[in-house]
PDB file of C-alpha atoms and ligand atoms in Angstrom:
ATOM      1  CA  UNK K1467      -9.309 -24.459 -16.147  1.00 56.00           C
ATOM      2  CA  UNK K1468      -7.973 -27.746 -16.905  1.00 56.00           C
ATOM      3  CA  UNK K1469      -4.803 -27.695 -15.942  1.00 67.00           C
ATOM      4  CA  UNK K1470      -3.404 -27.147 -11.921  1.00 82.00           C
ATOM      5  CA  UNK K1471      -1.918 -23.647 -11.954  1.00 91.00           C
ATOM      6  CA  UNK K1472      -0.136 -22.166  -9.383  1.00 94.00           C
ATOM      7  CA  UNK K1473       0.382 -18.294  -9.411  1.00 96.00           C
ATOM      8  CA  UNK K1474       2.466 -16.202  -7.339  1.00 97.00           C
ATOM      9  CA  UNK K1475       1.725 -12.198  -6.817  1.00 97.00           C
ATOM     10  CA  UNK K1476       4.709  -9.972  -5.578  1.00 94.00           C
ATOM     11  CA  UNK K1477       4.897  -6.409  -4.846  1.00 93.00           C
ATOM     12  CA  UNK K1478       5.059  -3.550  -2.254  1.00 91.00           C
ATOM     13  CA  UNK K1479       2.845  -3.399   0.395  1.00 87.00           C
ATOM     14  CA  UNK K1480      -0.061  -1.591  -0.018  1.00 90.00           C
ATOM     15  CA  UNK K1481       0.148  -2.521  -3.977  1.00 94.00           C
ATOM     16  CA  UNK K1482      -3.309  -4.441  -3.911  1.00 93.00           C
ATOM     17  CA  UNK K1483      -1.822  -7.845  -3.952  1.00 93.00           C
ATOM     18  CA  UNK K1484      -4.493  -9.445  -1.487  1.00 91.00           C
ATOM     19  CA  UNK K1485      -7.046  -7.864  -3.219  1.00 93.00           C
ATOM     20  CA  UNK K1486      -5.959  -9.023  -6.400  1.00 96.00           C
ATOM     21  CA  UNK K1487      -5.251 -12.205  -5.026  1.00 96.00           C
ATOM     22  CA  UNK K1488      -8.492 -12.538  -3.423  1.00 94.00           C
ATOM     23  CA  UNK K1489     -10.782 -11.762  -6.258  1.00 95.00           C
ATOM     24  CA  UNK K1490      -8.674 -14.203  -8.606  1.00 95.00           C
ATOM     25  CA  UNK K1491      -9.052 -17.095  -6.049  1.00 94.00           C
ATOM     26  CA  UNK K1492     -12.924 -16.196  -5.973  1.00 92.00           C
ATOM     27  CA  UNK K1493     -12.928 -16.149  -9.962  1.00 93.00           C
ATOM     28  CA  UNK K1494     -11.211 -19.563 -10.572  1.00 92.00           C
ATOM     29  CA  UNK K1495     -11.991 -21.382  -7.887  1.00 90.00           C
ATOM     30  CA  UNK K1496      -8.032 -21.522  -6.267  1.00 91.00           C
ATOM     31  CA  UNK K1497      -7.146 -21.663  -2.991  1.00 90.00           C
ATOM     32  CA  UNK K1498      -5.841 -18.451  -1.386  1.00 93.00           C
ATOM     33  CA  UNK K1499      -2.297 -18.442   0.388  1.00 94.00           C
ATOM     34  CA  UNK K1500      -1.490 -15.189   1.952  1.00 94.00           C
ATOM     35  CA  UNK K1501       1.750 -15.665   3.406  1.00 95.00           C
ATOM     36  CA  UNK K1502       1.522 -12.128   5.031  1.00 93.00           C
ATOM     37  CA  UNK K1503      -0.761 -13.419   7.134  1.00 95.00           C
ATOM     38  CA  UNK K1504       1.487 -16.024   8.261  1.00 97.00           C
ATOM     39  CA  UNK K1505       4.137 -13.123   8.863  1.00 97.00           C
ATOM     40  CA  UNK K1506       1.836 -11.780  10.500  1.00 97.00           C
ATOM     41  CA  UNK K1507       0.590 -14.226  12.800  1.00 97.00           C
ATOM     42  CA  UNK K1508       4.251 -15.320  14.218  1.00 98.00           C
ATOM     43  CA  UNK K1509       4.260 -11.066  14.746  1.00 98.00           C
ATOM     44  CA  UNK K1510       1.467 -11.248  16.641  1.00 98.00           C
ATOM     45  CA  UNK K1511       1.911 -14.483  18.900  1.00 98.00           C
ATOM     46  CA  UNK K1512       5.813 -13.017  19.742  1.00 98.00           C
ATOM     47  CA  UNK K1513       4.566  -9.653  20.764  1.00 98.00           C
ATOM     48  CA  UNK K1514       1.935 -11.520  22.922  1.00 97.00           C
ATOM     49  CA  UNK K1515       4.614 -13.936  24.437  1.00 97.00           C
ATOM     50  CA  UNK K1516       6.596 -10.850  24.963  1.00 98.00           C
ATOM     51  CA  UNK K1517       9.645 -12.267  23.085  1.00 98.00           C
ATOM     52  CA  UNK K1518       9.211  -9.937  19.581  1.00 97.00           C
ATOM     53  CA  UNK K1519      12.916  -8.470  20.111  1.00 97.00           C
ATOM     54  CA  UNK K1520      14.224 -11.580  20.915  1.00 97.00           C
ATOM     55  CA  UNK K1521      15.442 -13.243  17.647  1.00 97.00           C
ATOM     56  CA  UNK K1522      15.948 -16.976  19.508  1.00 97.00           C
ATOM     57  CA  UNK K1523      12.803 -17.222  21.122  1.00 98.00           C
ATOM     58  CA  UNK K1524      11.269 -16.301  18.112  1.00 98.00           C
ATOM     59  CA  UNK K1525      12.576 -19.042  15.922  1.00 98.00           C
ATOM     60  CA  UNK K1526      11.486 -21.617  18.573  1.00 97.00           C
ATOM     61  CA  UNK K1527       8.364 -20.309  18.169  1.00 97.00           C
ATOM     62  CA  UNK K1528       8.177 -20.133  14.389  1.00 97.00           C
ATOM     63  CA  UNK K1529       9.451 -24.058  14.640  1.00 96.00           C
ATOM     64  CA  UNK K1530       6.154 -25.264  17.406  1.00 96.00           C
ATOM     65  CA  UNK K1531       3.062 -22.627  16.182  1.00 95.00           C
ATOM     66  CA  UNK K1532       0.457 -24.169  13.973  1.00 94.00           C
ATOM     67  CA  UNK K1533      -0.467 -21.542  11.468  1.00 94.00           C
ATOM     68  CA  UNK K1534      -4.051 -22.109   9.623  1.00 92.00           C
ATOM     69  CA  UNK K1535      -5.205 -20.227   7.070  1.00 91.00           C
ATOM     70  CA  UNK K1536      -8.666 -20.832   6.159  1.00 90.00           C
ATOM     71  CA  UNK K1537     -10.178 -19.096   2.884  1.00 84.00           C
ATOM     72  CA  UNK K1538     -13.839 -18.657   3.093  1.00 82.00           C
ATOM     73  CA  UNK K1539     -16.399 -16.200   1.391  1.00 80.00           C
ATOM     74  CA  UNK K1540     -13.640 -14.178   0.362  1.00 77.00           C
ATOM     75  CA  UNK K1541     -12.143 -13.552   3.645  1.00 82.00           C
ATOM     76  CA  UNK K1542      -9.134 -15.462   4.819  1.00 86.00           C
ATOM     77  CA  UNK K1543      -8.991 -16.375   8.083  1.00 93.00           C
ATOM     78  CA  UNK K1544      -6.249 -16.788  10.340  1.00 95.00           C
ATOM     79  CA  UNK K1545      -5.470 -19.290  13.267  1.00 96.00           C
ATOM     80  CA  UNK K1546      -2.845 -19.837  15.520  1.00 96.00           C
ATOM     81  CA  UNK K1547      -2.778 -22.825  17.542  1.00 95.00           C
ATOM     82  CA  UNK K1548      -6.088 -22.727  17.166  1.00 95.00           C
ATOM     83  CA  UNK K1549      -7.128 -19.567  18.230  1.00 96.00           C
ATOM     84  CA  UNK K1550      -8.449 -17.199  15.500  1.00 97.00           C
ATOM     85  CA  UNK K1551      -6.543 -13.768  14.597  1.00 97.00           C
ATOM     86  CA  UNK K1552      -7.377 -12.407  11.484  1.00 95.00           C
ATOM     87  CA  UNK K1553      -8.354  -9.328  13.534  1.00 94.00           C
ATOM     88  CA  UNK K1554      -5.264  -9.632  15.243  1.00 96.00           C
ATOM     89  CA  UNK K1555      -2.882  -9.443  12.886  1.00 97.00           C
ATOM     90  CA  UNK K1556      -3.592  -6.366  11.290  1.00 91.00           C
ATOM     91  CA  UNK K1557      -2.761  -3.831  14.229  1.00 90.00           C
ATOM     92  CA  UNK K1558      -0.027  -1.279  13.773  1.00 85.00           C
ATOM     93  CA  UNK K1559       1.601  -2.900  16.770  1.00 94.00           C
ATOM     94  CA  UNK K1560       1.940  -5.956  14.111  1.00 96.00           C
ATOM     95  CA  UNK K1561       3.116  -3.920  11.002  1.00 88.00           C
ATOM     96  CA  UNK K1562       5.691  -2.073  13.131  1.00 90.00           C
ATOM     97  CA  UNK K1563       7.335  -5.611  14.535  1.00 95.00           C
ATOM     98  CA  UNK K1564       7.026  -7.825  11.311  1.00 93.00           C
ATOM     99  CA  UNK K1565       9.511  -6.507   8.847  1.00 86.00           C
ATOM    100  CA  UNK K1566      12.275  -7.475  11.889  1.00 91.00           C
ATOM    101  CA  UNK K1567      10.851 -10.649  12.236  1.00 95.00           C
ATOM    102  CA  UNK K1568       9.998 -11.782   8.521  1.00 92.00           C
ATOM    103  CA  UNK K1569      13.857 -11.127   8.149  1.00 89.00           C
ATOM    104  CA  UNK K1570      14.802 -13.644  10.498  1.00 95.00           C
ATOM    105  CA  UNK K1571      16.057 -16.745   7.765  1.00 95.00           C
ATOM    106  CA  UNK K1572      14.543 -19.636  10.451  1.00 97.00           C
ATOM    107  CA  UNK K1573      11.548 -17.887  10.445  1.00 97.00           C
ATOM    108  CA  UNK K1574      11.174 -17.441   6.814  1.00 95.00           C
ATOM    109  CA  UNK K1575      12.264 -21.387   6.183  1.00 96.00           C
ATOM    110  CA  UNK K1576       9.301 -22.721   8.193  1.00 96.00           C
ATOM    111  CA  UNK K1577       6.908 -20.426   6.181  1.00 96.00           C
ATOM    112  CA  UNK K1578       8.161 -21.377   2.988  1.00 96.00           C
ATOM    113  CA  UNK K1579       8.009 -24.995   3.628  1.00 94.00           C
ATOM    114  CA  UNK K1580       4.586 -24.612   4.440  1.00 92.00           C
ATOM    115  CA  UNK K1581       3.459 -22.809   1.635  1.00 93.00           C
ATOM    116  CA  UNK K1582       5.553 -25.305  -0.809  1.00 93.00           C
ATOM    117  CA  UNK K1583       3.500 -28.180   1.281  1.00 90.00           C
ATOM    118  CA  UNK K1584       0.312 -26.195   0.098  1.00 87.00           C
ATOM    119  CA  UNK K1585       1.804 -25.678  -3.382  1.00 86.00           C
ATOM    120  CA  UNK K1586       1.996 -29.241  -4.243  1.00 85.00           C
ATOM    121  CA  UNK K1587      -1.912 -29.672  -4.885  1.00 82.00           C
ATOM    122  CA  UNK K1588      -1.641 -26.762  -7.361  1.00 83.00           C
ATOM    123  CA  UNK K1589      -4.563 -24.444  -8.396  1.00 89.00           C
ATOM    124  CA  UNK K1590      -3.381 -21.865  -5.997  1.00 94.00           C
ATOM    125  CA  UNK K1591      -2.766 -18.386  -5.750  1.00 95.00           C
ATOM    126  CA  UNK K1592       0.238 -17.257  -3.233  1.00 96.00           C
ATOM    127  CA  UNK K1593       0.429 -13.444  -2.633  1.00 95.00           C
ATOM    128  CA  UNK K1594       3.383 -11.866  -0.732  1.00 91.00           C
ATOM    129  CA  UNK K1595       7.267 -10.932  -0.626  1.00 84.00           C
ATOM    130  CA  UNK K1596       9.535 -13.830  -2.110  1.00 89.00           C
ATOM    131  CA  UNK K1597       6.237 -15.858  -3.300  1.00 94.00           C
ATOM    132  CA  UNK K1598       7.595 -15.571  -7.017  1.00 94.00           C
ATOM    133  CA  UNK K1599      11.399 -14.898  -6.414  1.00 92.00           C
ATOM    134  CA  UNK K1600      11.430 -18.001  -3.858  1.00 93.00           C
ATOM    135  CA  UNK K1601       8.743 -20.296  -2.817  1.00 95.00           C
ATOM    136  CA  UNK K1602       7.190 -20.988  -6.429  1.00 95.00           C
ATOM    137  CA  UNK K1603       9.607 -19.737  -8.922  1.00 94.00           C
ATOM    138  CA  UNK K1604       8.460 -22.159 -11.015  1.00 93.00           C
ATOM    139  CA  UNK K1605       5.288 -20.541 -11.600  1.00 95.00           C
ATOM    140  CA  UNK K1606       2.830 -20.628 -14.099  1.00 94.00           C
ATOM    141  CA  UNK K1607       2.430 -17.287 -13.599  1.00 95.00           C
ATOM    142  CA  UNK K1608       4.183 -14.647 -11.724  1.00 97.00           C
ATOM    143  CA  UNK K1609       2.522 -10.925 -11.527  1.00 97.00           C
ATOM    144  CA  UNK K1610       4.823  -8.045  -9.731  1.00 96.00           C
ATOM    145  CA  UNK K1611       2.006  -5.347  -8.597  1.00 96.00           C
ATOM    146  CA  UNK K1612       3.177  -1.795  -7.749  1.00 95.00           C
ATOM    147  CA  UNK K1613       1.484   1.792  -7.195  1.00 96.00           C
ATOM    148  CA  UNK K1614       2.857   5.024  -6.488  1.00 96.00           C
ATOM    149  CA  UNK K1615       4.026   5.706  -2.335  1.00 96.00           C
ATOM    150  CA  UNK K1616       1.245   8.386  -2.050  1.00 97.00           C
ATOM    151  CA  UNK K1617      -1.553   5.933  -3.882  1.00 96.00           C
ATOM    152  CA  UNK K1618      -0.518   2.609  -1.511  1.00 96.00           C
ATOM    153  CA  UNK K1619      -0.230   5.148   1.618  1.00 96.00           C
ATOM    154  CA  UNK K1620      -4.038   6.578   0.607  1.00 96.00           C
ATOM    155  CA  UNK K1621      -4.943   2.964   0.566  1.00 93.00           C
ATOM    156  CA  UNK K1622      -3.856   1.327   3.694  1.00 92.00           C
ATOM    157  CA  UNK K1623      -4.955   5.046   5.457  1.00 95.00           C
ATOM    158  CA  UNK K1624      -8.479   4.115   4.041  1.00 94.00           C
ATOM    159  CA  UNK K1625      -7.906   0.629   5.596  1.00 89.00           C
ATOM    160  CA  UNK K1626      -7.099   2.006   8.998  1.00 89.00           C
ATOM    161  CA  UNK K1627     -10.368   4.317   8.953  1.00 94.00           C
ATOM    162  CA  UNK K1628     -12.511   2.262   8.038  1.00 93.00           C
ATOM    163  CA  UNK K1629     -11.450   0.177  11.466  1.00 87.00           C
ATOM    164  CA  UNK K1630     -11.781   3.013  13.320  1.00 90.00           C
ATOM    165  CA  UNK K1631      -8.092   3.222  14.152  1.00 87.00           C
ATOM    166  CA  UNK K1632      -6.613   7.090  15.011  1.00 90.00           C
ATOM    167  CA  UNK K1633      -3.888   7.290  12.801  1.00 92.00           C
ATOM    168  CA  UNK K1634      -2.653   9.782  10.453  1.00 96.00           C
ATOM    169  CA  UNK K1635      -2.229   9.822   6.600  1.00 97.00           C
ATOM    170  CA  UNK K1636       1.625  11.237   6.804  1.00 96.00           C
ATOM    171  CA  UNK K1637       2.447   8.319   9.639  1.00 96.00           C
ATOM    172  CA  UNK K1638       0.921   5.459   7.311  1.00 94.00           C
ATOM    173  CA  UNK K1639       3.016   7.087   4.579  1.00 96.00           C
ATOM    174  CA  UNK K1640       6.203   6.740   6.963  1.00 96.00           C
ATOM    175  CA  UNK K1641       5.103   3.324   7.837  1.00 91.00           C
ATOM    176  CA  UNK K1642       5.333   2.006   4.509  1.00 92.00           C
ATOM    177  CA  UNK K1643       8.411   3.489   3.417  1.00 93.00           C
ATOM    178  CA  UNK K1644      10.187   2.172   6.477  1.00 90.00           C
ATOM    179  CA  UNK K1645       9.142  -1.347   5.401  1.00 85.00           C
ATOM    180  CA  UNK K1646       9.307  -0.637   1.781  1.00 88.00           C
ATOM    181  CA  UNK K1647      13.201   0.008   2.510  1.00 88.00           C
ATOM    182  CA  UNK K1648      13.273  -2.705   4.893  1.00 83.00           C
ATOM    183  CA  UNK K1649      11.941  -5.666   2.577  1.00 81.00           C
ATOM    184  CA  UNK K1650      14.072  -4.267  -0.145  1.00 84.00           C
ATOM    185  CA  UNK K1651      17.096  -4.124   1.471  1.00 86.00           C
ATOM    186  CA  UNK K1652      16.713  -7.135   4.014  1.00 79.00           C
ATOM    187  CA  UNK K1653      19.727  -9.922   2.844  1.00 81.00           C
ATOM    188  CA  UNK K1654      17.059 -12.607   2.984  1.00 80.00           C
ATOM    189  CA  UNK K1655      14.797 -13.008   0.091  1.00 78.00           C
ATOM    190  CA  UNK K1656      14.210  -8.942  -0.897  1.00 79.00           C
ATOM    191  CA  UNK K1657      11.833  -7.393  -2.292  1.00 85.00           C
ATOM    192  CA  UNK K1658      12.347  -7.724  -6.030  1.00 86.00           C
ATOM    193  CA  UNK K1659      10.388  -8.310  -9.228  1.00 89.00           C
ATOM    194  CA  UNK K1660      11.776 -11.999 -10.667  1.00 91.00           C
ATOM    195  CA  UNK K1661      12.954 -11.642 -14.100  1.00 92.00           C
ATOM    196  CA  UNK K1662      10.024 -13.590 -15.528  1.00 94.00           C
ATOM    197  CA  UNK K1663       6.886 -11.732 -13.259  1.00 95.00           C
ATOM    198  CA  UNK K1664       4.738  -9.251 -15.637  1.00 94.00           C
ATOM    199  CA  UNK K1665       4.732  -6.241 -13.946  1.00 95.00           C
ATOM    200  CA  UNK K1666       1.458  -4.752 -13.350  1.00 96.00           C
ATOM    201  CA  UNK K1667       1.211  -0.464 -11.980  1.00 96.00           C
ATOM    202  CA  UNK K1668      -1.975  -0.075 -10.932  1.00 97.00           C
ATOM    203  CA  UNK K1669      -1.824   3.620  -9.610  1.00 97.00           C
ATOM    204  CA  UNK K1670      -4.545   4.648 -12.041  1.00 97.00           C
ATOM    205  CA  UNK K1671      -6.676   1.443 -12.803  1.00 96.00           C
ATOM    206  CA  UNK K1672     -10.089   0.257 -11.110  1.00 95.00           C
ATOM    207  CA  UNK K1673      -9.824  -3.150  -9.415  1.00 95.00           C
ATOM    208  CA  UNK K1674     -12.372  -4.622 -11.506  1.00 96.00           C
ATOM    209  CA  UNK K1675     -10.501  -3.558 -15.111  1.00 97.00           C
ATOM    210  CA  UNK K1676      -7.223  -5.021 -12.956  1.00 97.00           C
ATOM    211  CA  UNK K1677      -9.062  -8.326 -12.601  1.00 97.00           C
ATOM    212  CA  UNK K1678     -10.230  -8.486 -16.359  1.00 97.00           C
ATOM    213  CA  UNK K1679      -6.797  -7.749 -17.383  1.00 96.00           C
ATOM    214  CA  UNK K1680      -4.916 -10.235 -15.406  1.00 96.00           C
ATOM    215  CA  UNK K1681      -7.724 -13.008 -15.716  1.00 95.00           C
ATOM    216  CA  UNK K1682      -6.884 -12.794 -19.549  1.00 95.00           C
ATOM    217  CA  UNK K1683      -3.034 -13.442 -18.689  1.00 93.00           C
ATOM    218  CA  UNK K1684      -3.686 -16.510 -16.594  1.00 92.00           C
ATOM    219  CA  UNK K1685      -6.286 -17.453 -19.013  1.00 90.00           C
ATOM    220  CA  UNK K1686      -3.098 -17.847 -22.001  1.00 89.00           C
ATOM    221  CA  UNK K1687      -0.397 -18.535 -18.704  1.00 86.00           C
ATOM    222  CA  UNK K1688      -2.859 -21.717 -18.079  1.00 81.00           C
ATOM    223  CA  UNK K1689      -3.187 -23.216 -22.014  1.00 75.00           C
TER     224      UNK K1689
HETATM  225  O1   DC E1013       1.528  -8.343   2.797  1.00 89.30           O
HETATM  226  P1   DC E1013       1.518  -7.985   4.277  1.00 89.30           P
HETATM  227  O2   DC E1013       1.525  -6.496   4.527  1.00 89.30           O
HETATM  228  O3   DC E1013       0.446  -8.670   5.040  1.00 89.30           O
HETATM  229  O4   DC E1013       2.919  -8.552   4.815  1.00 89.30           O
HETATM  230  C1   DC E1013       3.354  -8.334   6.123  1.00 89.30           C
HETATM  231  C2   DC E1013       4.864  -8.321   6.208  1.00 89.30           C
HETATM  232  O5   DC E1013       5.385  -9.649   6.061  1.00 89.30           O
HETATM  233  C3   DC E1013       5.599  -7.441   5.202  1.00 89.30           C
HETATM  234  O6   DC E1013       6.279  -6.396   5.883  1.00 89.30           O
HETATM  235  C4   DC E1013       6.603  -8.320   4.538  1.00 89.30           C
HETATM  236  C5   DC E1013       6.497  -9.647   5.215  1.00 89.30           C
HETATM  237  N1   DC E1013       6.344 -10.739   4.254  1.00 89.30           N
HETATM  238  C6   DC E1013       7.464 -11.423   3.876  1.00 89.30           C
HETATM  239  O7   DC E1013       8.561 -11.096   4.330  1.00 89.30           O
HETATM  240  N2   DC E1013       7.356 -12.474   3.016  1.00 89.30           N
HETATM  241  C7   DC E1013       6.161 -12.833   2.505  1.00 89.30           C
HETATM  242  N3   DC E1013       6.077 -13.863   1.661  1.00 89.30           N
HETATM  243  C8   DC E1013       4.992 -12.117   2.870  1.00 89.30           C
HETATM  244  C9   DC E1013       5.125 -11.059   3.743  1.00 89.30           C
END
């Protein structure tokens, strides 16, 4: 690809968007910018420092952490001041607390500078809430992903096995809608498909057919 591309993936959680986002990166060489992950990790450090609930302390702390992400053979992984994460951040401890803090608009201004910072190399794929709608909305390409409740619920539930975690089908299904309706109704950057993303339901489609069909879009998104 000739030309530095930069494109954002949106959607629910549990739609597929780092896997999507993952595979792409692999296929064209981008980097990978999972700003989840960086939701995430300011999740996990407050919860550590004991300050989750407590909006000030966590804004300080968004404002002195050193997030890393570091993409490597197709796993990204995740640093905070140095320490790694990446297992860290995906407990249900974490998913419970970071809807309340990703709505924080501090919080969310220190990301999003340093995802623009990353953005200004190009050939990059960002994947997460507001990556279309606000931190690259100038996008070459912009790809909403969505699957039905029961399908993204079936998904992360797979997830949670696989780790060994005891948790059950109907509470991963509550989990999600509770931050489904909280990103979507949240005043600061929503949840919501930008007017120029292609919007992509993959309820019914493999992963690798998904992959074919969006590498053709970036393909004619990139001439
Ligand atoms: O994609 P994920 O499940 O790792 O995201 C974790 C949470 O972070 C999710 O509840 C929404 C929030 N988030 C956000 O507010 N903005 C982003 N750009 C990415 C994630």
């Amino acid at each position: 690809m000739s030309k530095k591309i930069v494109i954002a993936i949106d959607g629910p959680a549990g739609s597929g968007k780092s896997t999507a986002a993952k595979n792409l990166a692999e296929r064209l060489g981008l980097v990978y910018v999972d700003t989840g992950a960086m939701y995430r990790a300011i999740t996990y450090a407050a919860i550590r420092k004991g300050i989750a609930d407590d909006e000030k302390a966590v804004i300080e702390l968004a404002k002195s952490i050193k997030i890393r992400l570091k993409f490597v053979d197709g796993l990204t992984r995740v640093f905070v001041n140095g320490e790694e994460v990446t297992e860290k951040i995906r407990t249900s401890e974490v998913n419970e607390k970071v809807s309340g803090i990703s709505k924080i608009p501090e919080v969310r201004a220190e990301l999003v500078k340093i995802q623009r910072k990353l953005g200004e190399e190009g050939n990059l794929i960002a994947e997460g809430r507001d990556t279309t709608t606000v931190v690259f909305p100038d996008a070459d390409l912009k790809i909403f992903l969505t699957a039905s409740i029961d399908e993204r619920a079936r998904r992360r539930y797979k997830e949670f096995v696989e780790k060994g975690v005891q948790i059950s089908l109907e509470e991963v299904k509550a989990n999600l809608e509770k931050r489904d309706k909280m990103d979507s109704e949240r005043e600061v950057s929503p949840l919501k498909k930008a007017d120029d993303a292609i919007v992509f339901d993959n309820t019914h489609t493999s992963i690798a057919d998904e992959i074919e069909i969006l590498l053709k879009k970036i393909n004619a998104a990139a001439k």
